[in-house]
PDB file of C-alpha atoms in Angstrom:
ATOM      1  CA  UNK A   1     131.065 -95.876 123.921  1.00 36.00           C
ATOM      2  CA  UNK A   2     132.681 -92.149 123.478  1.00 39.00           C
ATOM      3  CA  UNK A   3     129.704 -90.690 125.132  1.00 35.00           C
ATOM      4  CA  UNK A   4     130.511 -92.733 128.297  1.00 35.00           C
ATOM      5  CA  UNK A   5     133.781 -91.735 128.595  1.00 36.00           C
ATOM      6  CA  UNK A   6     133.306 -87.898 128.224  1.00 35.00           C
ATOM      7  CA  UNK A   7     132.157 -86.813 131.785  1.00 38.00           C
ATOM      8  CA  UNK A   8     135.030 -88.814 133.045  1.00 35.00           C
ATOM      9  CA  UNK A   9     137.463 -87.217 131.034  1.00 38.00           C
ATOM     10  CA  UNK A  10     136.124 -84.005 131.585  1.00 40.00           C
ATOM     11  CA  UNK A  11     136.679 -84.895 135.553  1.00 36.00           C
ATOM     12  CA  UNK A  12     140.388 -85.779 134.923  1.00 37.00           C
ATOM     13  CA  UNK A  13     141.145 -82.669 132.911  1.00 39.00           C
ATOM     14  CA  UNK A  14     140.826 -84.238 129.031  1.00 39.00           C
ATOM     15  CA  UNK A  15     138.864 -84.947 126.853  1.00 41.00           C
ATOM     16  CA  UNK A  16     138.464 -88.071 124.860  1.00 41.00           C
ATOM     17  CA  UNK A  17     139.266 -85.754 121.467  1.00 43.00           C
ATOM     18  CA  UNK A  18     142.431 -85.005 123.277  1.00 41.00           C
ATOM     19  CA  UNK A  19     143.398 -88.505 123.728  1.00 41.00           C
ATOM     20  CA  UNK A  20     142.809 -89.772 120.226  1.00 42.00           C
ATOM     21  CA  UNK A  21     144.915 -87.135 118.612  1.00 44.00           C
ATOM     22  CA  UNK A  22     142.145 -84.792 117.666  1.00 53.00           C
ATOM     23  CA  UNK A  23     142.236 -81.942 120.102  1.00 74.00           C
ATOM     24  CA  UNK A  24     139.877 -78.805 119.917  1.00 89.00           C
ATOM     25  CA  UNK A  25     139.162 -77.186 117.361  1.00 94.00           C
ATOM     26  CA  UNK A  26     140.604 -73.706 117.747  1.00 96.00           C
ATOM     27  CA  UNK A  27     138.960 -72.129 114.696  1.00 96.00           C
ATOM     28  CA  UNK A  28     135.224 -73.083 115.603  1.00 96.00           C
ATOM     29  CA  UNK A  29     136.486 -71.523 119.427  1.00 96.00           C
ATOM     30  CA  UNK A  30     137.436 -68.722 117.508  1.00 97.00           C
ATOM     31  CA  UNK A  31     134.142 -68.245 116.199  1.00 97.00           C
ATOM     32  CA  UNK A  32     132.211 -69.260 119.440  1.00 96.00           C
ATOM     33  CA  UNK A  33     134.813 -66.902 121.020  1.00 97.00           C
ATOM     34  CA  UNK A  34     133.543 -64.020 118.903  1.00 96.00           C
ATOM     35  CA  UNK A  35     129.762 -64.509 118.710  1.00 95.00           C
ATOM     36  CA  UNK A  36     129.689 -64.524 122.868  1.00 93.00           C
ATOM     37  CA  UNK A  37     132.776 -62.961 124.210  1.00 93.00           C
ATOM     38  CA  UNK A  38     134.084 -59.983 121.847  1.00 95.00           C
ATOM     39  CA  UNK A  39     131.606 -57.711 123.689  1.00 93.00           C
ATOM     40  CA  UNK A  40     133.501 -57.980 126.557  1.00 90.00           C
ATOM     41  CA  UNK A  41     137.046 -59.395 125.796  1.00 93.00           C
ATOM     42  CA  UNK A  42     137.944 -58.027 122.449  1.00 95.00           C
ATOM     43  CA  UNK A  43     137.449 -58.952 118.624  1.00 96.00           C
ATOM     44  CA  UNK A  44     141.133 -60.185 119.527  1.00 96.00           C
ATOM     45  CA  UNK A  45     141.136 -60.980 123.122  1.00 96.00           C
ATOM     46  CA  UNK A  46     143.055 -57.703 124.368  1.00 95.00           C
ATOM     47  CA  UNK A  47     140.118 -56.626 126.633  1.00 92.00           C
ATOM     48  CA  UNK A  48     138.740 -53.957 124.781  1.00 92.00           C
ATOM     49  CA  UNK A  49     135.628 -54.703 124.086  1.00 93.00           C
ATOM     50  CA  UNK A  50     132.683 -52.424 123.530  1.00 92.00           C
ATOM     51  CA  UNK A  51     130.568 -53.229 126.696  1.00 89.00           C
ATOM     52  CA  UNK A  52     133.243 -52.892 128.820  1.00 83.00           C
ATOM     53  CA  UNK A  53     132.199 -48.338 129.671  1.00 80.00           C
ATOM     54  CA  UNK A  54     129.258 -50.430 131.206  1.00 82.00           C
ATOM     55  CA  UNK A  55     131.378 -52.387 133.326  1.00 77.00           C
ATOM     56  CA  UNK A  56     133.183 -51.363 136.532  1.00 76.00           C
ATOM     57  CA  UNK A  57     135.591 -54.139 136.298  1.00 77.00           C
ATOM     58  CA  UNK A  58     137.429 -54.360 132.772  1.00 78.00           C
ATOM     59  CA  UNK A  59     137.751 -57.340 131.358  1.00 85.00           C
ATOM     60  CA  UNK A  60     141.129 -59.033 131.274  1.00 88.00           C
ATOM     61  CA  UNK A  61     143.589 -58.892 128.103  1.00 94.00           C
ATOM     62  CA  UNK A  62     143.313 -62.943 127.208  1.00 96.00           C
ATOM     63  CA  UNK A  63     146.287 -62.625 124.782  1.00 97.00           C
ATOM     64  CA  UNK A  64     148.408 -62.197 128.219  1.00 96.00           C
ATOM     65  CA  UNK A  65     147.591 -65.409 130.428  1.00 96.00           C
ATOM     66  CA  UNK A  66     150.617 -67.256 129.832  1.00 96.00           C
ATOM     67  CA  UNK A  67     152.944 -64.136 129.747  1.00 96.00           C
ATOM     68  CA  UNK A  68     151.180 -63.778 133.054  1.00 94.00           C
ATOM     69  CA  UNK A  69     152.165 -66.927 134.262  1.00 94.00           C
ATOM     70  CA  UNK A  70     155.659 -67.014 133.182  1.00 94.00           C
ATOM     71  CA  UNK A  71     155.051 -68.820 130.368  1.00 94.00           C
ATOM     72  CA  UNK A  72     152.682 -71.361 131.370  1.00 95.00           C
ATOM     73  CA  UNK A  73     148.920 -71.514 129.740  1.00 96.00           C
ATOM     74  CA  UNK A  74     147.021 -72.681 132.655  1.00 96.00           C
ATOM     75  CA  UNK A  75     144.484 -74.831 130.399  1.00 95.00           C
ATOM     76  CA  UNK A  76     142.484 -76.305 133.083  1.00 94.00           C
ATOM     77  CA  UNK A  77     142.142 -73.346 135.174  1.00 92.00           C
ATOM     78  CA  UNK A  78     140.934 -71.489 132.334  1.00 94.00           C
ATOM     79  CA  UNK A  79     138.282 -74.185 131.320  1.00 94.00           C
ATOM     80  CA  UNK A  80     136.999 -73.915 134.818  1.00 92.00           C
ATOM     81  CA  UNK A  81     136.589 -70.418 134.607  1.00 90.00           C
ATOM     82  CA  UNK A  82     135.120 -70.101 130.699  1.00 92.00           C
ATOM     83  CA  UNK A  83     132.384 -73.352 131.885  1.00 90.00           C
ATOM     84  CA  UNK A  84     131.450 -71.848 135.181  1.00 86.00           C
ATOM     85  CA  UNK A  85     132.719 -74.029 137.615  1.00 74.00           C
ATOM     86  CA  UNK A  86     135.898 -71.490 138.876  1.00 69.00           C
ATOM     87  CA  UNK A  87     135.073 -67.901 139.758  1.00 64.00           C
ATOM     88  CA  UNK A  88     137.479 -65.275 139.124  1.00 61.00           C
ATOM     89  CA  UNK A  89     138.354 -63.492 142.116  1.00 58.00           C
ATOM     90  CA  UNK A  90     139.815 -60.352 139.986  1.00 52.00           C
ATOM     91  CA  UNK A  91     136.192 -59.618 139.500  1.00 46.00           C
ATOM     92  CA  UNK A  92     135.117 -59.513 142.544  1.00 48.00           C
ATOM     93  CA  UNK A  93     131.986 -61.895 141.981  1.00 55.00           C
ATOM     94  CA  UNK A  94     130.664 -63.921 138.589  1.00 56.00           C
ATOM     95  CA  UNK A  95     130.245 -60.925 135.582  1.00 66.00           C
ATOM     96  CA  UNK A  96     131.218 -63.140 133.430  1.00 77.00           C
ATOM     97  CA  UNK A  97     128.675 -65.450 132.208  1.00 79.00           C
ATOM     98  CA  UNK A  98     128.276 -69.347 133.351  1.00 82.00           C
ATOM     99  CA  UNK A  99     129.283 -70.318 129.759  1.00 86.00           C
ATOM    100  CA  UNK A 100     128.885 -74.293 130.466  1.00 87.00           C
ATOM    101  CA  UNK A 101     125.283 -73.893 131.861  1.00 88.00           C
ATOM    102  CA  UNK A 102     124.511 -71.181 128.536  1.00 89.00           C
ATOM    103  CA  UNK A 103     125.555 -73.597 125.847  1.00 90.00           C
ATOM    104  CA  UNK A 104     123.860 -76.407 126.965  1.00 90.00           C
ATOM    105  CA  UNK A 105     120.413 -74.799 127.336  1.00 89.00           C
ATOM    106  CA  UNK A 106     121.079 -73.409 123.799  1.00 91.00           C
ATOM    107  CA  UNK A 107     122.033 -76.618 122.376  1.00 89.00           C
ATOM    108  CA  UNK A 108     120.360 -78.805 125.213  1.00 91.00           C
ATOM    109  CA  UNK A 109     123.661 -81.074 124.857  1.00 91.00           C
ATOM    110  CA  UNK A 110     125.995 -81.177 127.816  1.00 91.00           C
ATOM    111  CA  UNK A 111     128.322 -82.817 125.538  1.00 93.00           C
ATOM    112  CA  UNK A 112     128.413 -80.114 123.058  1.00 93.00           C
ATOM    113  CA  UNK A 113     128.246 -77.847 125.361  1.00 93.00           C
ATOM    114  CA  UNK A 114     131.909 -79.328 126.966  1.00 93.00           C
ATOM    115  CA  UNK A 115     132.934 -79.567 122.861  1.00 95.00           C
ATOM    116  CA  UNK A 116     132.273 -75.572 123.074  1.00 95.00           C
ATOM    117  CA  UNK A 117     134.210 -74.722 125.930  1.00 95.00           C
ATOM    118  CA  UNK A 118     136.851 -76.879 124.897  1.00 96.00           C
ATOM    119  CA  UNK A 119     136.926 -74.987 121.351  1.00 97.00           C
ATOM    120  CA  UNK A 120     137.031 -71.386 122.952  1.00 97.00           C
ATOM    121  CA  UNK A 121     139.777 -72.519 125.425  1.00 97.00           C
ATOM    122  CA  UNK A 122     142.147 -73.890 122.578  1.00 97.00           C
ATOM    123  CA  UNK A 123     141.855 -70.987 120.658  1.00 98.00           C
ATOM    124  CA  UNK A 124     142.443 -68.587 123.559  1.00 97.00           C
ATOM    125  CA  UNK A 125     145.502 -70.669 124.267  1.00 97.00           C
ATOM    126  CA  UNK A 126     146.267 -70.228 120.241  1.00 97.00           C
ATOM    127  CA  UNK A 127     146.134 -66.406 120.406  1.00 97.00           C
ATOM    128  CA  UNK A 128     148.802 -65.804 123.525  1.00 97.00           C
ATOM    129  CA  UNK A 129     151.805 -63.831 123.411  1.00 94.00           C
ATOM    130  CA  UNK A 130     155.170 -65.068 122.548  1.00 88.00           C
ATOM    131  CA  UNK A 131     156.904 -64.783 126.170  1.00 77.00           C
ATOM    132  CA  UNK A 132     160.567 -63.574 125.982  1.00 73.00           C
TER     133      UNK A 132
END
């Protein structure tokens, strides 16, 4: 019955982990987070990581979103723009990759895919500046 309520709460902005009490997992995002977004970002999210000579953009310090935003971690904007759906106009066009559509043709489950996304997103928000 979970599985049937997942798109749907993925529509509305949670997920059915959320609801019971058992939100992401920011640890396994952690991991996720390094394996496919160090090279860019940051071993620790401060946008310095090593393929960003090749860039012409840089990549954003992640540690700073909510000090960015007054104090306010934007969590469903930044889903949107870790699974693909939200482009980031600071960039000028999509660098980053369409994470949503690259975890499910690695894993061939959308749901797991979501489960990912979710992950990295709560442990971004876990790793943001204390705002003064």
């Amino acid at each position: 019955m979970a599985k049937s309520v997942i798109p749907l709460a993925g529509v509305i902005g949670i997920t059915v982990a959320t609801v019971l009490g058992h939100g992401p997992d920011p640890e396994w995002g952690r991991e996720i987070y390094v394996t496919n977004c160090a090279v860019c970002h940051g071993r620790y999210a401060e946008g310095d990581g090593p393929a960003m000579a090749a860039l012409d953009v840089g990549a954003p310090d992640l540690t700073e979103i909510a000090r960015r935003r007054g104090g306010y971690f934007p969590y469903d904007e930044i889903r949107g723009i870790v699974d693909g759906r939200r482009d980031v106009a600071e960039h000028g066009g999509r660098l980053m990759p369409v994470w949503g559509a690259e975890f499910t043709m690695a894993s061939g489950d959308e749901d797991r895919a979501w489960d990912q996304i979710e992950a990295v997103v709560a442990y971004l928000e876990s790793v943001q500046v204390e705002v003064e």
